[in-house]
Short mmCIF file of C-alpha atoms and ligand atoms in Angstrom, two decimals:
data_model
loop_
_atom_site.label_atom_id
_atom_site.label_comp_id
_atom_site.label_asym_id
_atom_site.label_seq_id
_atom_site.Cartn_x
_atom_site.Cartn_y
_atom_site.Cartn_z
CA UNK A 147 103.66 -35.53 45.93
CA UNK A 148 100.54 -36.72 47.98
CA UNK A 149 100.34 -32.97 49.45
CA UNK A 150 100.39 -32.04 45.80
CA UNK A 151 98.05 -33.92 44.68
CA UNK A 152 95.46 -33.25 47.41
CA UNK A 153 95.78 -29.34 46.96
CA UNK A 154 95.14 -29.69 43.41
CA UNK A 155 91.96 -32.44 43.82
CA UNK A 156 90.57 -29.89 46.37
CA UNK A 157 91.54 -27.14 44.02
CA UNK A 158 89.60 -29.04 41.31
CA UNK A 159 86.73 -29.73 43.71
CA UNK A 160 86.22 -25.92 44.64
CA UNK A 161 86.00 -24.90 41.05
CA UNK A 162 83.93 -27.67 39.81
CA UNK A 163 81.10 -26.32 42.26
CA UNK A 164 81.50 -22.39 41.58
CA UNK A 165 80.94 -23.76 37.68
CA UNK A 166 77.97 -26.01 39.07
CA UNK A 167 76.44 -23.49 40.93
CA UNK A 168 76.98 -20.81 37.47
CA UNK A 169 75.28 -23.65 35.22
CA UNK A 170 72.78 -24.30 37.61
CA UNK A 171 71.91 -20.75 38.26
CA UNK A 172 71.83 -19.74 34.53
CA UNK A 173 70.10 -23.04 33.97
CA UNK A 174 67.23 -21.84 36.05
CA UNK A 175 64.11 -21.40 33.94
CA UNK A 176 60.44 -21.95 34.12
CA UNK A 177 58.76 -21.83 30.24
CA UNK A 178 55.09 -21.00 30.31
CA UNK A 179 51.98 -20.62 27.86
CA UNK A 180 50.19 -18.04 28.62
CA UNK A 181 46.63 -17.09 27.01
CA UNK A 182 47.07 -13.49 28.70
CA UNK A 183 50.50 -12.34 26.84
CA UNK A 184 47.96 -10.50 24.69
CA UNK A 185 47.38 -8.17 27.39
CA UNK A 186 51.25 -7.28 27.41
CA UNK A 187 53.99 -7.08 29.26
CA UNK A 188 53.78 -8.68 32.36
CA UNK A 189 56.34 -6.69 35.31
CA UNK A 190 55.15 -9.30 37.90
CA UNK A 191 57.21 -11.93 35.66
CA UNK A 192 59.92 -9.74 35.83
CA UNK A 193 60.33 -8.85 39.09
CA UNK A 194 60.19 -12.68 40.02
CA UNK A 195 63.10 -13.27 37.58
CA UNK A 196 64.91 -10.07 39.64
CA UNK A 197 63.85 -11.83 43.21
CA UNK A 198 64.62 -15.28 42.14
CA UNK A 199 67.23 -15.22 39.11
CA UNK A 200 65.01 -17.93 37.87
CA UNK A 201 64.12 -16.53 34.05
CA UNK A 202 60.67 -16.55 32.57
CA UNK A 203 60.12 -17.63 29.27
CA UNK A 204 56.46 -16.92 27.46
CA UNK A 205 54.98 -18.49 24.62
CA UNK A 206 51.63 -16.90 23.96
CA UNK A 207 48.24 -17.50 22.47
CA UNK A 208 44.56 -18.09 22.68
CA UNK A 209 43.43 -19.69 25.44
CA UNK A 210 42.08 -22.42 23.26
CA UNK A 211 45.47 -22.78 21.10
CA UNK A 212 47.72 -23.53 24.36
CA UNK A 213 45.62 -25.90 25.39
CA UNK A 214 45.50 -27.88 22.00
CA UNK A 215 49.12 -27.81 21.96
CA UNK A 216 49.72 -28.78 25.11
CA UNK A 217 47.95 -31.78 24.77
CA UNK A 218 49.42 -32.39 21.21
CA UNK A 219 52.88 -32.38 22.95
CA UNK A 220 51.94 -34.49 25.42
CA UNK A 221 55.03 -35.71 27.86
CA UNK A 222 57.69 -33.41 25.36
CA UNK A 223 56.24 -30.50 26.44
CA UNK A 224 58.33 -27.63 27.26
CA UNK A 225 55.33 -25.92 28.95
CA UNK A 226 55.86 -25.91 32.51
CA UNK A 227 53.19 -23.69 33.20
CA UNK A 228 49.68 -22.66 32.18
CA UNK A 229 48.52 -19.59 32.69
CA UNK A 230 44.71 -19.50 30.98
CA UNK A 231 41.86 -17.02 31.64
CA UNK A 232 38.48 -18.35 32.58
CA UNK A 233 38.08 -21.24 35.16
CA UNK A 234 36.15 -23.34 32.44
CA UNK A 235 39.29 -23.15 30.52
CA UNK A 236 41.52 -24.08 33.75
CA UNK A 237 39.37 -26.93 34.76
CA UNK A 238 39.18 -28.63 30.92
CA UNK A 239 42.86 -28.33 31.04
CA UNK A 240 42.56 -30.43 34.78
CA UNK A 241 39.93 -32.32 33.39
CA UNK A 242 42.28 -33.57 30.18
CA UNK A 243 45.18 -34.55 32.59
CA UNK A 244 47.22 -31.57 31.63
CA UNK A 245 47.78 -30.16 34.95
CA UNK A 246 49.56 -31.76 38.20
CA UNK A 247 48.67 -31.34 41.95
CA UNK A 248 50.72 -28.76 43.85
CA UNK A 249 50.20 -28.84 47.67
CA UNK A 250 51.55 -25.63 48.72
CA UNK A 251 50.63 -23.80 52.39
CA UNK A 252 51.06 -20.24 50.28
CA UNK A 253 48.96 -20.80 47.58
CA UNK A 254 46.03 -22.53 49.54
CA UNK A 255 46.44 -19.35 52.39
CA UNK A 256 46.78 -16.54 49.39
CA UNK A 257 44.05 -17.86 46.88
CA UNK A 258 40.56 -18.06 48.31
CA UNK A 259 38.93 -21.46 48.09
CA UNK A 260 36.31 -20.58 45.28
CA UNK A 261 39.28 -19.46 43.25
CA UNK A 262 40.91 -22.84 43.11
CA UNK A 263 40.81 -26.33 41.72
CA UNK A 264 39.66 -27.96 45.24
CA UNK A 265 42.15 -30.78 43.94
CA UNK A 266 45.12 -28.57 43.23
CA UNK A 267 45.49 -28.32 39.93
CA UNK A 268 44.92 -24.60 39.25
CA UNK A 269 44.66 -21.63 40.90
CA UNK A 270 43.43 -18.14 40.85
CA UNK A 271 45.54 -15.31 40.05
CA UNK A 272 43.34 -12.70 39.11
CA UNK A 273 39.48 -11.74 39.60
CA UNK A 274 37.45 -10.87 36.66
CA UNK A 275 34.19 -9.28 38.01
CA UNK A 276 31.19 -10.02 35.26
CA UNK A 277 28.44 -7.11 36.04
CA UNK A 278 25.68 -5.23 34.63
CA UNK A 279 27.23 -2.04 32.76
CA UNK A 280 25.07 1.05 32.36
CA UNK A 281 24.58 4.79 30.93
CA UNK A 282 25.56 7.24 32.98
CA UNK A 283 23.50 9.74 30.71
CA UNK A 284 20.35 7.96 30.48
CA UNK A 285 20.06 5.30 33.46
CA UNK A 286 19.98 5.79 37.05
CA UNK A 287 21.81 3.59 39.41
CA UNK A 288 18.40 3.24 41.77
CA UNK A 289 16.94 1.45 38.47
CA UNK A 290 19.12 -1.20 38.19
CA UNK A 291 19.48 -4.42 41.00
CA UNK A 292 20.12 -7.58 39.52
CA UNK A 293 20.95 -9.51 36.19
CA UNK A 294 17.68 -11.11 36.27
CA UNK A 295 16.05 -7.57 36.25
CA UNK A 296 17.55 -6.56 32.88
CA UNK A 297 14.79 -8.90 31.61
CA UNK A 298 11.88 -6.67 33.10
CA UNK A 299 9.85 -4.98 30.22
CA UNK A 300 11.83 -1.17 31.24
CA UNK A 301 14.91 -2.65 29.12
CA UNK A 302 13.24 -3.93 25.82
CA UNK A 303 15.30 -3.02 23.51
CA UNK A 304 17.79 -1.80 25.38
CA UNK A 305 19.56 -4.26 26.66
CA UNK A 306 23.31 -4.84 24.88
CA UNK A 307 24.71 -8.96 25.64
CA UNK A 308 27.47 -10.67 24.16
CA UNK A 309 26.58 -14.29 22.55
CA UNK A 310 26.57 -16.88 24.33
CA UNK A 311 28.89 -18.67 22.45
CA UNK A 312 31.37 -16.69 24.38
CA UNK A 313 32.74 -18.70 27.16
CA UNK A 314 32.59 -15.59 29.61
CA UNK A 315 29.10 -15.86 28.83
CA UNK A 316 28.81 -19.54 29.16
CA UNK A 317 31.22 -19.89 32.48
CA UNK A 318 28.59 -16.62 34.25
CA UNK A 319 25.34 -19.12 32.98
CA UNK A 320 27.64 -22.16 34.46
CA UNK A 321 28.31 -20.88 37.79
CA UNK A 322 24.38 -19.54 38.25
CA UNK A 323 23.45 -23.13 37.11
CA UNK A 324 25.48 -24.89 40.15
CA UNK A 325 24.00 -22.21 42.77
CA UNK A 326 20.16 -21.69 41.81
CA UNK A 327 19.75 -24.66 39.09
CA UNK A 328 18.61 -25.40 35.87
CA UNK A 329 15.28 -24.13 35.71
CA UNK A 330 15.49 -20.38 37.48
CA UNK A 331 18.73 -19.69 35.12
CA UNK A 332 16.64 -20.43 32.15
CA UNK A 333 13.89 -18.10 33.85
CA UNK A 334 16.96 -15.35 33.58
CA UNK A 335 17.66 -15.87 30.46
CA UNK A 336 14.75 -16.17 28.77
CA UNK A 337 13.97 -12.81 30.14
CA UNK A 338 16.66 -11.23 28.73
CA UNK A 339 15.93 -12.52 25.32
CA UNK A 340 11.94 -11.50 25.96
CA UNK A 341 13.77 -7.71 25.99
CA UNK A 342 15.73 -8.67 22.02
CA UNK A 343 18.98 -8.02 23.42
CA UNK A 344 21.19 -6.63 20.52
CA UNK A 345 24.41 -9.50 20.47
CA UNK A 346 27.73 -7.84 20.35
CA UNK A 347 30.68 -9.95 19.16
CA UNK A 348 33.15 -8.05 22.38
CA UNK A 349 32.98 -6.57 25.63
CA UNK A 350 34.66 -3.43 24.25
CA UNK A 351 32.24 -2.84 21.69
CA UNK A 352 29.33 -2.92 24.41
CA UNK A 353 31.24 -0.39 26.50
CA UNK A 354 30.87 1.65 23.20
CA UNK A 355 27.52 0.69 22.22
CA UNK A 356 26.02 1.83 25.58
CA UNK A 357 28.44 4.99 25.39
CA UNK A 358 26.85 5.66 21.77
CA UNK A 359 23.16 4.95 23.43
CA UNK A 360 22.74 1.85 21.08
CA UNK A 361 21.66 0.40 24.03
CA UNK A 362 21.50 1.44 27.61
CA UNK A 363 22.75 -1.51 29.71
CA UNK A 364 24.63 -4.61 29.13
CA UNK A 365 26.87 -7.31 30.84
CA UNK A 366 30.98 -6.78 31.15
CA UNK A 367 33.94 -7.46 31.84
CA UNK A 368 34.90 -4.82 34.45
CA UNK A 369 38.37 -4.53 33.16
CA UNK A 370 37.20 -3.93 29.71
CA UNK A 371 35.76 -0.53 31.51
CA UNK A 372 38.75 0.60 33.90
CA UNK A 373 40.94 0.10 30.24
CA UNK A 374 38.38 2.79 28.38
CA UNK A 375 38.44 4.91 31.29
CA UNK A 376 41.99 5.17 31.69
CA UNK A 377 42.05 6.23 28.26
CA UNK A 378 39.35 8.99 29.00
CA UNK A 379 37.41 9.54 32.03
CA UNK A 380 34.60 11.44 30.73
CA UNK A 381 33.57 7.95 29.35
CA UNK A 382 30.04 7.82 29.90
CA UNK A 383 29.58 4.28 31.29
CA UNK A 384 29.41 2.93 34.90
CA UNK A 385 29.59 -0.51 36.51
CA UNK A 386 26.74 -1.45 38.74
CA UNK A 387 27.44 -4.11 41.49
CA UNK A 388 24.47 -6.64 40.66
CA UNK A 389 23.00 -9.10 43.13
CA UNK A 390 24.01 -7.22 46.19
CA UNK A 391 21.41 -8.60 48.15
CA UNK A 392 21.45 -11.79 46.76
CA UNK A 393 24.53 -14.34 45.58
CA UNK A 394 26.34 -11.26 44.81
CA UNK A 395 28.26 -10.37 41.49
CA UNK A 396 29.54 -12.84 39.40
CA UNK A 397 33.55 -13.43 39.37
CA UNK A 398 35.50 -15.36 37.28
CA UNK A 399 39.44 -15.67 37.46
CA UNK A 400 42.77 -15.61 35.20
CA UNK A 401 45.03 -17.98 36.75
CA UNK A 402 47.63 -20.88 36.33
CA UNK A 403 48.37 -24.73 37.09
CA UNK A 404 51.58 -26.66 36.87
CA UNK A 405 51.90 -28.89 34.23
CA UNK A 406 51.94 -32.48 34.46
CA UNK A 407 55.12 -32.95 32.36
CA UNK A 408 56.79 -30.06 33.67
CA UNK A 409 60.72 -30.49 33.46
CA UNK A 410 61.22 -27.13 35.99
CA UNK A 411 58.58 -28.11 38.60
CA UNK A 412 60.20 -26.79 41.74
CA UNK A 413 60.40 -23.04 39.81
CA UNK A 414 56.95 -23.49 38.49
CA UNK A 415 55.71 -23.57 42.17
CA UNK A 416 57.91 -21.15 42.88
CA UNK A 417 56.61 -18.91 40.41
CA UNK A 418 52.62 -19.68 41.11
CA UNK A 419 53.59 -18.71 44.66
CA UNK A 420 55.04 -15.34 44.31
CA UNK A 421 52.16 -14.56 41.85
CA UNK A 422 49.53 -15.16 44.51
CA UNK A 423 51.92 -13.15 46.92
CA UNK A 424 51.03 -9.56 48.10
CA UNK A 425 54.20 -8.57 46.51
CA UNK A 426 53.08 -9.75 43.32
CA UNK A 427 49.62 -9.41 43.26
CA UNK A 428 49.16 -5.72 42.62
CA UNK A 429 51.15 -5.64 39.29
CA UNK A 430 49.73 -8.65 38.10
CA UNK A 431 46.41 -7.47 38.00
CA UNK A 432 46.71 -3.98 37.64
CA UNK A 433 48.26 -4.69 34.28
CA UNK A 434 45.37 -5.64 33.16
CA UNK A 435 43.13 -3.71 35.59
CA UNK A 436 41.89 -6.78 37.14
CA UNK A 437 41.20 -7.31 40.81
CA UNK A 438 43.64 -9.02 43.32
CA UNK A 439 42.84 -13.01 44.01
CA UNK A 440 44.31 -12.45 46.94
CA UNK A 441 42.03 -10.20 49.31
CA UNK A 442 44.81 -9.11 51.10
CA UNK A 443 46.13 -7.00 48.62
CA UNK A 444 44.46 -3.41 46.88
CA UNK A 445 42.60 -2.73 43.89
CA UNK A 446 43.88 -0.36 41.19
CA UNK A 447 42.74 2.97 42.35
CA UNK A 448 40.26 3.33 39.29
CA UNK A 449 38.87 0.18 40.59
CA UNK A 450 38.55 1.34 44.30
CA UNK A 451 36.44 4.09 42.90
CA UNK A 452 33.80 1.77 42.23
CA UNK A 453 33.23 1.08 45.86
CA UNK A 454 33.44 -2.67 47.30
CA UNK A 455 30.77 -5.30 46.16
CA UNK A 456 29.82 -8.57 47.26
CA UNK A 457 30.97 -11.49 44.82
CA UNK A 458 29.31 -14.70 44.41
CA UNK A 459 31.41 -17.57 46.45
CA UNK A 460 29.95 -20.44 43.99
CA UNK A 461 33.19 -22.12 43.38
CA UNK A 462 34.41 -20.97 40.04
CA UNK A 463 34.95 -24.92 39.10
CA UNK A 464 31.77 -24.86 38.50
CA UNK A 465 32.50 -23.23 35.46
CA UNK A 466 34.17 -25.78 33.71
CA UNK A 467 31.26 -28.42 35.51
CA UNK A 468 28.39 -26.76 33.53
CA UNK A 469 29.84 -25.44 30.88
CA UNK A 470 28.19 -28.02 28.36
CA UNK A 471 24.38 -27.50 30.26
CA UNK A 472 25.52 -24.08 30.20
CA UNK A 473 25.27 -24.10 26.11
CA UNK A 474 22.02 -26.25 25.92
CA UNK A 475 20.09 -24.24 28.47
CA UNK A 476 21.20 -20.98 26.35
CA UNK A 477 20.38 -22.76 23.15
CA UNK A 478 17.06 -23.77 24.35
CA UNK A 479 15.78 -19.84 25.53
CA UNK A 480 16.88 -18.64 22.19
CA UNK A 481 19.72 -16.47 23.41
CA UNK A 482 21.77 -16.70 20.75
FE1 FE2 B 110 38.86 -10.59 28.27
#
């Protein structure tokens, strides 16, 4: 009777844990909100899910709506991750409490320091390179040097911007503001708007207004270009690496924090690290044609035709940190 017993207790035992370890397994999730799901698919997700069994689940929208509703959920949130483009959105989303501290060895040795929240909170996935944009049919490349140039009388009326209600616009003027100051970024701008820069409500449509020869140059989104040029590489438009013998080009990132309510924090973590990986890196930003965070790891080869450039190392933070001076020193040049 007692050897009965036992067999069937262990019995018992040995099942219970194969169904433990099938609940826990299929339990495995991390839910994120993602501002980039408008770019598509994303394979880097899936190949995690592949590596890890851990499944991805994405709720998308504007960088601006995920953050309202995370905060409107508070502690019930089901977000475990954010994954935001533009530092100035990352840090308000630090800045707001939404985000917890992750010490991790692999994301701190995969994500350069200016790509990260110096406390933790968020990190760099992706590199979004912010340069000066050009002609190919009516500019030469030995005319062009830095953004402060494109307010030299040559480009009056030729010079394409977006607003600067834009934050892309507002996190470049942000980042110049920590490095140089105040006064000699409002020197910059006012330049520009000396030259009546024609203000163009996308980065697409200035791709197409300098293709048309609306205007001549203009300030991009690099990706924005490798995406047209994919499409058709006759497109007459070239990036120009500004500032190489100064700060160097401006960068900005796409990236992700964990949240601080997450309920699958371990995966979350999990997840941020194999993003930063090498393994991960490449189809993560070539998805989007964006460069690597992590230097380790090749551009897309349409990017790696442009040649290397120097990037500004002003911690993108500052983006977030003079975001608001950002909008008065704009407001105050008249660059609309
Ligand atoms: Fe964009």
């Amino acid at each position: 009777m007692i050897r009965h017993g036992l067999v069937s207790c262990m019995a018992f035992l040995v099942c219970c844990a194969a169904m433990l370890t099938a609940s826990e397994s299929s339990a495995a999730e991390v839910n994120l909100y993602s501002a980039r799901s408008h770019y598509g698919s994303e394979p880097a997700f899936e190949a995690f899910t592949r590596k890890t069994g851990i499944r991805v689940n994405t709720f998308g929208g504007s960088g601006q709506e995920i953050f309202e509703r995370l905060r409107a959920e508070g502690d019930k949130t089901r977000a475990d991750v954010l994954v935001t483009v533009d530092a100035g959105n990352l840090w308000n989303a630090a800045r707001h409490g939404l985000l917890a501290r992750v010490e991790s060895a692999a994301l701190a040795a995969d994500v350069p320091a200016h790509l990260r929240d110096p406390e933790g909170r968020w990190f760099g996935l992706t590199l979004r390179v912010r340069t000066i944009v050009y002609g190919t049919q009516r500019v030469r490349p030995d005319q062009l040097s830095t953004y402060e140039a494109l307010g030299a009388p040559r480009w009056k009326g030729r010079l394409c911007l977006r607003s600067s209600s834009h934050i892309y616009n507002q996190s470049l003027l942000a980042t110049w503001i920590e490095r140089s100051g105040e006064a000699k970024v409002e020197e910059i701008v006012r330049g520009w708007v000396r030259n009546d820069p024609a203000i163009i409500a996308s980065d697409t449509k200035i791709l197409e207004a300098v293709a048309a020869g609306q205007c001549d140059v203009g300030i991009a989104n690099t990706y924005y270009l490798a995406r047209l040029l994919a499409k058709d590489p006759q497109f007459p438009v070239a990036p120009f690496w500004a500032d190489q013998a100064g700060a160097g080009v401006h960068v900005n990132i796409s990236g992700a924090g964990v949240t601080a309510h997450a309920q699958n924090r371990p995966q979350a973590v999990a997840l941020l690290e194999y993003l930063a990986s090498p393994e991960a890196q490449s189809a993560f930003a070539d998805g989007n044609f964006e460069y690597p965070a992590n230097p380790r790891v090749p551009a897309h080869a349409i990017l790696r035709g442009w040649g290397t450039f120097r990037q500004d190392t002003t911690p993108v933070a500052a983006a977030g940190e003079f975001q608001a001076a950002a909008v008065r020193l704009a407001d105050r040049a008249g660059y609309r």
